[in-house]
Coordinates of C-alpha atoms in Angstrom, one line a residue:
M21 CA -1.3 26.4 23.3
N22 CA 0.2 26.3 26.7
Q23 CA 1.6 22.9 26.6
T24 CA 3.5 23.0 29.9
S25 CA 0.3 24.5 31.9
P26 CA -0.8 21.2 34.2
A27 CA -4.3 22.8 34.3
L28 CA -7.3 21.3 32.6
V29 CA -9.9 23.5 33.3
A30 CA -13.2 23.6 31.7
Q31 CA -15.6 27.0 31.2
D32 CA -18.1 25.4 34.1
A33 CA -15.0 25.3 36.5
V34 CA -14.6 29.0 36.6
R35 CA -17.9 29.9 37.8
R36 CA -18.2 33.2 40.0
L37 CA -18.5 33.0 43.8
P38 CA -21.0 35.3 44.7
R39 CA -19.6 38.5 45.3
W40 CA -21.9 39.3 48.6
A41 CA -20.8 36.0 50.2
L42 CA -17.1 36.8 49.6
W43 CA -17.5 40.5 51.1
L44 CA -19.5 38.8 53.9
L45 CA -16.8 36.7 54.8
C46 CA -14.1 39.4 54.5
A47 CA -16.4 41.7 56.8
A48 CA -16.8 38.7 59.3
Y49 CA -12.9 37.8 59.3
V50 CA -11.9 41.8 59.4
I51 CA -14.0 43.3 62.3
P52 CA -14.0 40.9 65.0
G53 CA -10.9 41.6 67.1
Y54 CA -10.3 45.3 66.4
V55 CA -13.7 45.8 68.4
G56 CA -15.0 45.4 72.3
R57 CA -11.2 44.7 73.0
D58 CA -8.9 46.2 75.2
P59 CA -4.8 46.4 73.9
W60 CA -3.4 43.3 74.6
K61 CA 0.3 42.4 76.0
N62 CA 2.5 43.1 74.5
A63 CA 3.5 44.4 71.1
D64 CA -0.3 45.7 70.7
V65 CA -0.7 47.9 74.4
A66 CA 3.4 48.8 73.4
A67 CA 2.6 50.1 70.0
F68 CA -0.6 52.2 71.4
G69 CA 1.3 53.4 74.2
V70 CA 4.0 54.9 71.8
M71 CA 1.0 56.6 69.5
L72 CA -0.2 57.9 72.9
D73 CA 3.4 59.4 73.6
L74 CA 3.5 60.9 70.1
A75 CA 0.3 62.5 69.8
G76 CA 0.8 64.8 73.1
D77 CA 4.7 65.5 71.8
P78 CA 5.3 68.0 68.9
S79 CA 9.1 67.6 69.3
W80 CA 10.4 66.3 65.8
S81 CA 13.1 64.4 67.3
T82 CA 10.4 62.3 69.5
W83 CA 8.5 62.0 66.1
L84 CA 11.8 60.5 64.3
H85 CA 12.7 58.5 67.1
P86 CA 9.3 56.9 68.6
G87 CA 9.0 55.6 72.1
M88 CA 7.9 56.0 75.5
M89 CA 9.3 57.9 78.4
G90 CA 13.0 57.0 77.1
I91 CA 12.1 53.3 76.0
P92 CA 12.6 52.6 72.0
A93 CA 9.8 51.3 70.1
D94 CA 10.3 47.7 69.6
I95 CA 10.5 47.8 66.0
S96 CA 12.3 50.6 64.1
A97 CA 9.5 52.1 62.1
L98 CA 7.8 55.7 62.0
L99 CA 4.6 55.5 59.8
P100 CA 2.6 53.1 61.8
Y101 CA 3.0 55.0 64.9
W102 CA 2.5 58.4 63.1
I103 CA -0.8 57.3 61.7
G104 CA -1.9 56.4 65.2
A105 CA -0.7 59.6 66.4
W106 CA -2.7 61.7 64.0
V107 CA -5.8 59.7 64.6
L108 CA -5.7 60.5 68.1
Q109 CA -5.1 64.1 67.6
W110 CA -8.1 64.5 65.1
V111 CA -10.4 62.0 66.8
P112 CA -13.4 63.5 68.9
A113 CA -13.0 63.1 72.6
W114 CA -16.1 60.6 72.7
V115 CA -14.2 58.0 70.9
A116 CA -12.3 55.5 72.6
P117 CA -8.6 56.4 72.0
D118 CA -7.4 52.3 71.5
F119 CA -10.4 51.7 69.3
A120 CA -9.6 54.8 66.9
V121 CA -6.1 54.0 66.4
R122 CA -7.6 50.5 65.4
V123 CA -9.6 52.1 62.7
P124 CA -6.6 52.9 60.1
F125 CA -5.3 49.4 60.9
M126 CA -8.9 47.6 60.1
L127 CA -8.5 49.3 56.9
M128 CA -5.1 48.4 56.1
L129 CA -6.1 44.5 56.7
A130 CA -9.2 45.0 54.3
A131 CA -6.9 46.6 51.7
T132 CA -4.2 43.8 52.2
L133 CA -7.2 41.3 51.1
A134 CA -8.0 43.3 48.2
A135 CA -4.5 43.6 46.9
T136 CA -3.9 40.1 47.1
W137 CA -7.1 39.2 45.3
T138 CA -5.8 41.6 42.7
A139 CA -2.2 40.4 42.7
V140 CA -3.6 36.8 42.2
Y141 CA -5.8 37.8 39.2
D142 CA -3.1 39.9 37.4
L143 CA -0.7 36.9 37.5
A144 CA -3.4 34.3 36.6
R145 CA -3.6 36.5 33.2
H146 CA -0.3 35.7 32.5
P147 CA 0.0 33.4 29.4
G148 CA 2.0 30.8 31.3
A149 CA -0.7 30.3 34.2
Q150 CA -3.6 29.7 31.6
P151 CA -5.2 26.6 31.2
V152 CA -4.6 24.1 28.7
V153 CA -6.6 24.8 25.2
F154 CA -9.1 22.2 24.2
A155 CA -8.9 20.7 20.9
F156 CA -12.6 21.1 20.6
G157 CA -13.3 24.1 22.5
G158 CA -14.4 24.6 25.9
E159 CA -11.7 25.6 27.8
A160 CA -11.9 28.4 30.7
K161 CA -12.0 31.9 29.4
A162 CA -8.7 33.7 30.6
V163 CA -10.8 36.3 32.6
D164 CA -12.8 34.0 34.1
Y165 CA -10.3 31.6 35.0
A166 CA -8.2 34.4 36.7
R167 CA -11.2 35.8 38.4
A168 CA -11.6 32.1 39.8
L169 CA -8.0 31.7 40.9
A170 CA -8.1 35.2 42.5
D171 CA -10.9 34.0 44.6
G172 CA -9.2 31.1 45.7
G173 CA -6.1 33.2 46.6
L174 CA -8.2 35.3 48.8
L175 CA -9.8 32.4 50.4
A176 CA -6.3 30.6 50.8
L177 CA -4.8 33.8 52.7
V178 CA -8.1 33.9 55.2
A179 CA -7.6 30.6 55.9
T180 CA -4.0 31.1 57.1
L181 CA -3.7 30.2 60.5
G182 CA -0.4 32.9 60.9
L183 CA -2.9 35.8 59.7
A184 CA -5.3 36.2 62.4
Q185 CA -3.8 37.7 65.6
F186 CA -1.2 39.9 64.1
S187 CA -3.5 41.1 61.3
H188 CA -5.8 42.4 64.3
E189 CA -3.0 44.5 66.1
T190 CA -2.2 48.1 65.8
T191 CA 1.7 47.2 65.2
P192 CA 3.9 47.7 62.8
A193 CA 3.4 44.5 61.6
L194 CA 0.3 44.9 60.0
A195 CA 1.5 48.0 58.4
Q196 CA 4.6 45.8 56.9
L197 CA 2.0 43.3 55.5
F198 CA -0.2 46.0 53.8
F199 CA 2.5 47.8 51.9
A200 CA 4.4 44.4 50.9
T201 CA 0.9 43.0 49.4
L202 CA 0.5 46.4 47.5
V203 CA 4.4 45.9 46.2
F204 CA 3.5 42.2 45.2
A205 CA 0.1 43.5 43.4
G206 CA 2.2 46.6 41.9
L207 CA 4.8 44.1 40.2
A208 CA 1.9 41.7 39.3
G209 CA 0.0 44.3 37.6
L210 CA 2.7 45.9 35.8
P211 CA 1.9 44.2 32.0
F212 CA -1.8 45.1 32.7
R213 CA -2.3 48.5 34.7
P214 CA 0.1 50.9 33.3
L215 CA -1.1 53.5 36.0
G216 CA -2.3 51.7 39.2
A217 CA 0.5 49.4 39.0
P218 CA 3.2 52.2 39.5
L219 CA 1.2 53.9 41.7
M220 CA 1.1 51.0 44.3
L221 CA 4.5 50.7 44.1
L222 CA 5.3 54.2 44.6
V223 CA 3.1 53.8 47.8
G224 CA 4.4 50.4 48.8
L225 CA 8.0 50.6 48.6
P226 CA 8.5 53.6 50.4
G227 CA 6.0 52.5 52.8
L228 CA 7.9 49.3 53.7
V229 CA 10.8 51.3 54.5
L230 CA 8.7 53.8 57.0
C231 CA 7.0 50.6 58.2
G232 CA 10.4 49.3 59.7
A233 CA 11.3 46.7 56.8
P234 CA 13.7 49.0 54.6
S235 CA 15.9 45.9 53.7
I236 CA 13.0 44.1 52.4
A237 CA 11.7 46.9 50.4
L238 CA 15.2 47.2 48.6
I239 CA 15.5 43.4 47.9
Y240 CA 12.2 43.8 46.4
G241 CA 12.9 46.6 44.3
G242 CA 16.3 45.6 43.3
V243 CA 15.3 42.3 42.1
A244 CA 12.6 43.2 40.6
T245 CA 14.8 46.2 38.8
L246 CA 17.9 43.8 37.7
G247 CA 16.3 40.5 36.8
L248 CA 12.3 39.8 37.1
L249 CA 11.1 42.3 34.5
R250 CA 14.0 42.0 32.0
P251 CA 12.9 38.5 30.9
S252 CA 9.2 39.4 30.6
A253 CA 9.8 42.3 28.1
E254 CA 7.4 40.0 25.5
H255 CA 4.5 41.0 28.0
L256 CA 5.2 44.6 28.3
A257 CA 4.8 47.2 25.7
P258 CA 8.5 48.9 25.3
A259 CA 7.4 52.1 26.4
T260 CA 5.7 50.5 29.5
R261 CA 8.3 48.4 29.9
R262 CA 11.2 51.3 30.1
L263 CA 8.8 53.4 32.4
A264 CA 8.7 50.4 34.8
L265 CA 12.4 49.7 35.0
W266 CA 13.1 53.3 35.4
L267 CA 10.6 53.9 37.7
L268 CA 11.5 50.9 40.1
G269 CA 15.1 51.9 39.8
A270 CA 14.4 55.4 41.0
C271 CA 12.0 54.3 43.8
T272 CA 14.7 51.6 45.0
L273 CA 17.1 54.2 45.3
A274 CA 14.8 56.9 47.0
C275 CA 14.2 54.1 49.4
A276 CA 17.5 53.3 50.0
L277 CA 18.0 57.2 50.7
L278 CA 15.2 57.4 52.8
G279 CA 16.2 54.5 55.3
W280 CA 19.3 55.7 55.4
S281 CA 18.3 59.4 56.4
T282 CA 15.8 58.1 58.8
D283 CA 18.6 55.8 60.8
L284 CA 16.2 52.9 59.6
L285 CA 18.4 51.0 57.4
E286 CA 19.8 48.9 59.9
W287 CA 21.0 44.8 59.0
Q288 CA 20.1 42.5 62.0
I289 CA 21.7 39.4 60.5
A290 CA 21.6 36.6 63.2
T291 CA 23.2 33.5 63.4
P292 CA 20.9 30.7 61.9
A293 CA 19.7 28.0 64.4
S294 CA 22.4 25.7 65.0
D295 CA 21.0 23.5 67.9
W296 CA 18.1 20.4 67.5
H297 CA 15.7 22.9 69.5
E298 CA 16.1 26.0 67.8
V299 CA 15.9 24.1 64.3
R300 CA 12.6 22.2 65.7
A301 CA 11.0 25.5 66.9
L302 CA 11.8 27.1 63.7
G303 CA 10.2 24.0 61.8
Q304 CA 7.0 24.2 64.1
L305 CA 6.8 28.0 63.2
F306 CA 6.8 27.7 59.3
L307 CA 4.6 24.5 59.8
W308 CA 1.4 26.0 61.9
F309 CA 2.2 29.7 60.6
T310 CA 1.7 29.4 56.9
W311 CA -1.1 26.5 57.2
P312 CA -2.6 25.5 55.0
A313 CA -1.2 27.5 52.2
W314 CA 2.3 25.9 52.4
P315 CA 1.3 22.4 51.5
L316 CA -0.8 23.8 48.7
A317 CA 2.0 25.9 47.5
L318 CA 4.3 22.4 47.8
W319 CA 2.0 20.9 45.2
T320 CA 2.0 23.9 43.0
L321 CA 5.7 23.4 42.8
W322 CA 5.4 20.1 41.8
R323 CA 2.8 20.1 39.2
W324 CA 3.9 23.2 37.8
R325 CA 7.6 22.1 38.0
H326 CA 8.4 22.2 34.2
Q327 CA 8.1 25.8 34.5
L328 CA 10.2 26.5 37.4
T329 CA 13.5 26.5 34.9
Q330 CA 12.5 29.6 33.3
L331 CA 10.9 31.9 36.4
G332 CA 12.0 35.0 34.8
H333 CA 9.2 34.2 32.0
Q334 CA 7.0 32.7 34.2
R335 CA 6.0 35.7 36.3
H336 CA 3.2 33.6 37.9
L337 CA 5.7 31.6 39.6
G338 CA 8.7 33.6 39.9
L339 CA 7.3 36.8 41.3
P340 CA 5.1 34.7 44.3
L341 CA 8.6 33.0 45.3
L342 CA 10.5 36.4 45.3
I343 CA 7.7 38.1 47.2
A344 CA 7.3 34.9 49.9
G345 CA 11.0 34.0 49.8
V346 CA 12.3 37.2 51.1
P347 CA 10.4 37.2 54.5
M348 CA 10.9 33.2 54.5
A349 CA 14.7 33.8 54.5
S350 CA 14.4 36.7 56.6
A351 CA 13.0 34.6 59.4
V352 CA 15.6 32.3 59.4
L353 CA 18.6 34.9 59.4
T354 CA 17.0 37.7 61.8
R355 CA 15.4 38.0 64.8
A356 CA 12.3 39.1 63.5
G357 CA 10.4 35.6 63.6
D358 CA 6.8 34.9 63.0
R359 CA 6.1 39.0 62.4
V360 CA 8.2 39.0 59.3
L361 CA 6.9 35.8 58.1
L362 CA 3.7 37.5 57.9
L363 CA 4.7 39.2 54.9
A364 CA 5.2 35.7 53.1
L365 CA 1.6 34.9 53.3
P366 CA -0.3 36.9 50.3
A367 CA 2.4 35.5 48.0
L368 CA 2.1 31.6 49.4
A369 CA -1.6 32.3 49.5
C370 CA -1.1 33.1 45.2
L371 CA 1.0 29.6 45.1
A372 CA -1.7 28.0 46.7
A373 CA -4.6 29.3 44.5
L374 CA -2.4 27.6 41.6
A375 CA -2.7 24.3 42.9
L376 CA -6.4 24.5 42.6
P377 CA -6.9 23.6 38.9
T378 CA -4.4 20.5 39.3
F379 CA -6.9 19.0 41.8
K380 CA -8.5 15.4 41.1
R381 CA -11.7 15.3 42.8
S382 CA -10.7 13.0 45.5
A383 CA -8.3 15.5 46.7
A384 CA -10.8 18.2 46.8
A385 CA -13.2 15.7 48.8
L386 CA -10.4 14.9 51.2
I387 CA -10.1 18.6 51.6
D388 CA -13.3 19.3 52.7
W389 CA -14.1 16.4 55.2
F390 CA -10.8 17.0 56.7
T391 CA -11.8 20.8 57.1
V392 CA -15.4 20.0 58.2
L393 CA -14.2 18.0 60.9
F394 CA -11.4 20.1 62.0
F395 CA -13.3 23.5 62.2
S396 CA -16.4 22.1 63.8
L397 CA -14.3 20.2 66.2
W398 CA -12.9 23.4 67.4
A399 CA -16.1 25.6 67.0
I400 CA -18.0 22.9 69.6
V401 CA -14.9 23.5 72.0
I402 CA -15.4 27.1 71.9
W403 CA -19.2 26.7 72.6
V404 CA -19.1 24.1 75.4
V405 CA -16.4 26.1 77.2
W406 CA -18.5 29.3 77.0
I407 CA -21.6 27.4 77.7
S408 CA -19.6 25.9 81.1
L409 CA -18.7 29.6 82.1
H410 CA -22.5 30.9 82.1
T411 CA -24.1 27.5 83.4
G412 CA -21.6 25.4 85.0
V413 CA -22.5 22.5 82.7
P414 CA -20.2 20.6 82.0
P415 CA -18.5 21.8 85.3
Q416 CA -14.6 20.9 84.1
P417 CA -14.1 23.7 81.5
A418 CA -15.3 26.4 84.0
A419 CA -12.9 24.9 86.3
N420 CA -9.8 25.0 84.3
V421 CA -11.0 28.5 83.1
A422 CA -11.3 29.7 86.9
R423 CA -7.7 28.0 87.6
L424 CA -6.1 29.9 84.7
A425 CA -7.8 33.3 85.3
P426 CA -8.7 33.2 88.9
G427 CA -11.1 36.2 89.4
F428 CA -12.7 36.1 86.0
V429 CA -16.4 36.9 86.3
P430 CA -18.3 35.7 83.1
H431 CA -20.9 38.2 82.0
F432 CA -23.4 37.5 78.9
M433 CA -23.2 39.9 76.1
W434 CA -26.1 39.8 73.5
P435 CA -24.6 41.3 70.6
A436 CA -22.0 38.9 70.5
F437 CA -23.9 36.1 71.1
V438 CA -26.2 36.8 68.5
A439 CA -23.1 37.3 66.1
A440 CA -21.6 33.9 67.1
L441 CA -25.1 32.0 66.4
L442 CA -25.4 33.6 63.0
A443 CA -21.7 32.5 62.1
T444 CA -22.4 29.0 63.6
A445 CA -25.6 28.9 61.6
A446 CA -23.9 30.0 58.3
W447 CA -21.1 27.5 58.7
I448 CA -23.4 24.2 59.2
A449 CA -25.6 25.4 55.8
L450 CA -22.3 25.9 54.4
A451 CA -21.0 22.6 55.3
R452 CA -23.9 21.1 54.6
W453 CA -23.9 22.5 51.0
R454 CA -20.6 21.7 50.1
T455 CA -20.1 18.2 50.8
A456 CA -23.6 17.6 49.6
R457 CA -22.8 18.5 46.2
H458 CA -20.0 18.2 43.9
R459 CA -19.5 21.6 42.5
A460 CA -17.0 21.9 39.9
A461 CA -15.8 25.6 40.8
L462 CA -12.0 25.9 41.1
W463 CA -12.5 27.8 44.5
K464 CA -14.6 25.1 46.1
S465 CA -11.7 23.6 47.9
L466 CA -10.7 26.7 49.6
V467 CA -14.3 27.5 51.1
L468 CA -14.7 25.3 54.0
P469 CA -10.9 26.3 55.2
A470 CA -11.2 30.1 54.7
A471 CA -14.9 30.0 56.4
G472 CA -13.9 27.5 59.2
A473 CA -10.9 29.8 60.3
T474 CA -13.1 32.9 60.0
L475 CA -15.7 31.1 62.3
C476 CA -13.5 30.0 64.8
W477 CA -11.6 33.6 64.9
L478 CA -15.1 35.1 65.3
L479 CA -16.3 32.8 68.0
L480 CA -13.2 33.4 69.8
M481 CA -13.8 37.3 69.5
T482 CA -17.2 37.2 70.7
L483 CA -17.8 34.2 73.1
W484 CA -14.5 34.0 74.5
L485 CA -13.6 37.9 74.3
P486 CA -14.2 38.7 77.9
A487 CA -11.7 35.8 79.3
L488 CA -9.4 36.9 76.4
N489 CA -9.5 40.6 77.6
Y490 CA -8.9 39.4 81.4
G491 CA -6.2 37.3 80.4
R492 CA -4.5 39.1 77.8
S493 CA -5.0 42.8 79.0
F494 CA -3.0 44.7 81.8
A495 CA -6.3 46.1 83.0
P496 CA -7.1 44.1 85.8
Q497 CA -3.9 44.6 87.0
M498 CA -4.6 48.6 86.7
Q499 CA -7.6 48.0 88.4
E500 CA -6.3 46.5 91.5
L501 CA -3.4 49.4 91.7
R502 CA -6.2 51.7 91.4
H503 CA -7.3 50.5 94.7
L504 CA -3.9 51.2 96.1
I505 CA -3.2 54.5 94.5
G506 CA -6.7 55.9 93.7
N507 CA -6.3 59.5 91.5
T508 CA -2.7 61.1 91.4
P509 CA -1.2 63.1 88.7
C510 CA 1.7 61.0 88.3
V511 CA 3.7 58.1 89.4
Q512 CA 7.4 56.8 89.4
V513 CA 8.3 53.7 87.8
H514 CA 11.2 51.6 87.8
G515 CA 12.1 48.5 85.6
L516 CA 8.7 48.4 83.9
S517 CA 8.7 47.4 80.3
A518 CA 7.4 49.5 77.5
P519 CA 3.9 47.5 77.7
Q520 CA 3.5 47.9 81.2
V521 CA 4.3 51.7 81.1
A522 CA 1.6 52.0 78.4
A523 CA -0.7 50.1 80.4
V524 CA 0.0 52.7 83.5
R525 CA -0.9 55.5 81.3
F526 CA -3.9 54.1 79.3
H527 CA -5.7 52.0 81.8
G528 CA -4.5 53.7 85.0
G529 CA -4.8 57.1 84.1
W530 CA -1.5 58.3 85.4
T531 CA 1.5 60.0 83.9
P532 CA 4.4 57.7 84.4
V533 CA 8.0 59.1 84.6
P534 CA 11.2 57.7 85.6
A535 CA 12.3 56.9 89.1
R536 CA 15.6 58.7 88.4
S537 CA 13.0 62.1 87.7
L538 CA 13.6 65.1 89.9
T539 CA 9.4 65.1 89.6
S540 CA 8.3 64.1 93.0
C541 CA 5.2 61.7 92.7
P542 CA 3.5 60.4 95.5
W543 CA 3.7 56.8 94.2
L544 CA 6.5 54.4 93.2
L545 CA 5.8 51.5 90.9
V546 CA 8.6 48.7 90.7
D547 CA 9.0 45.4 88.8
T548 CA 9.7 42.5 90.8
D549 CA 12.2 41.6 88.6
A550 CA 14.2 44.7 89.1
M551 CA 14.5 45.0 92.7
A552 CA 18.2 44.4 92.6
S553 CA 18.5 48.0 91.0
L554 CA 16.2 49.8 92.9
Q555 CA 18.6 50.7 96.0
A556 CA 21.0 52.2 93.7
T557 CA 18.1 54.3 91.8
V558 CA 16.2 55.9 94.4
N559 CA 16.7 56.7 97.9
L560 CA 14.6 54.0 99.8
S561 CA 14.5 55.7 103.2
Q562 CA 11.9 58.0 101.6
W563 CA 9.7 55.6 100.2
R564 CA 7.4 52.5 102.3
L565 CA 6.0 49.6 100.6
A566 CA 2.1 50.0 100.3
G567 CA 1.2 46.8 98.6
E568 CA 1.7 44.7 95.3
A569 CA -0.7 44.3 92.4
R570 CA -0.6 41.3 90.4
R571 CA -1.8 40.1 86.9
P572 CA -4.1 37.1 87.9
T573 CA -3.0 35.5 85.0
N574 CA 0.7 35.6 85.4
R575 CA 1.8 35.1 88.6
E576 CA 5.6 36.9 87.8
D577 CA 4.1 39.6 86.4
N578 CA 3.9 41.7 89.6
L579 CA 4.1 45.4 90.4
L580 CA 5.4 46.5 94.0
V581 CA 3.8 49.7 95.1
Y582 CA 5.9 52.3 97.1
R583 CA 4.3 55.6 99.0
R584 CA 6.4 58.7 99.5
V585 CA 6.8 59.3 103.2
A586 CA 7.3 62.6 104.7
T587 CA 10.8 63.5 105.3
P588 CA 11.3 65.0 108.9

């Protein structure tokens, strides 16, 4: 009998969430955001530009130090850029290159959701996580209980606000999330999966190193080897335990050598936030980025507090706290900010799932009604703005968009409209079903948050996609440049950032070369912020100002266009 467990769960409460519904929800969350859009500024288009550069450069030195035109990549990573470059080298010419590189990242997001489900499922089978045994029977069966909590954990991850944008970019952040979740699932499954769990660790730990997070990989591997598994020997066969410890130790050492040999192992400890503005900004980041997982996780720690003194033995609490605590501490102590906080979300979702068997009916009803009102309101806002753009009624939303994105012309897209309409109808049906009945299933309290987050994300990526593309892409600015430049083999650039260089190459179709280069290109592009250093870089007597190209949604993001003049 598990006397310290606060979970009182009957067999009726662990009914199975229909697989078709779970698969449909995941597909509705994963696919929008990868289809039909341009690379967005800044990290997304910059990473895509690095992949384009690698795909056309066979030099090993370039592949070991990814960048563009001498500008190093923003994140010290290798594998994500390699994956994108390999795809570009093998993809047929008729496939859009920006979509092609998104495919493996889309698969990584889907695999992240699956690995999170697996991790929660294995941790929920731990004896300490099991519910109290009833005196006359009728308590939930172990496997059914673990499956219900795993469904809840997956729903909690999908509902988390911070996951949406970063998980749909082709950046090292998503690759880090995928490999970190593999490590989480591998450590969680060691007592139950003697082959699959070590394989996850063998892939996940080196993957984290090559994706720019070697320090986190070493901490995960080192703490698990030295502290987390040793007190849990009663849950592992002796041979399996020894193999796991040796495997983790060897893999951690290999990761350290790999990070050192590739110059990825760099400590970037920064001074913690000291003034009130920095502390407040960091607090706001934690609050919204991990919502709604963090209040549920805190509730879990309170209700399961009697097990917190034995975290080594209670792996269902100790392991998620380790996996979530490392990136959360990194967000405070480094400059990585929200992108490293992304790695904490699967473990926080696991802790959120453990809150489900401790909820009272009143708390579940409060979550349901708040969620229905919150996401329904945002869905209405999205629809009203879209209707205003296409009909002019009401006039104010369309006027706001015209002010924020001057020059944007809305256009109707039937596939996006149908998808948005079906998603909205499904949300209405789900909300009526959930609020009209008192279902006993454990996962019931997270169905509406996950579905609401998916609905709003899908509506944004369908109804608002043209406007978002216009505002967050460099394509409009490059189109204005094309009217000035036309077709030309190359353009010299000065003061452009990595995202701007990538946009010049992809959207403009020109080969960018540094202004100091001996290559004689007929055009020169200069960022307005770099005008002070232009005269020391080029001979201005050889250039004549031909115009200026502005980003419609950012008045300060302007490029000056110079044309080379013939020397007498």
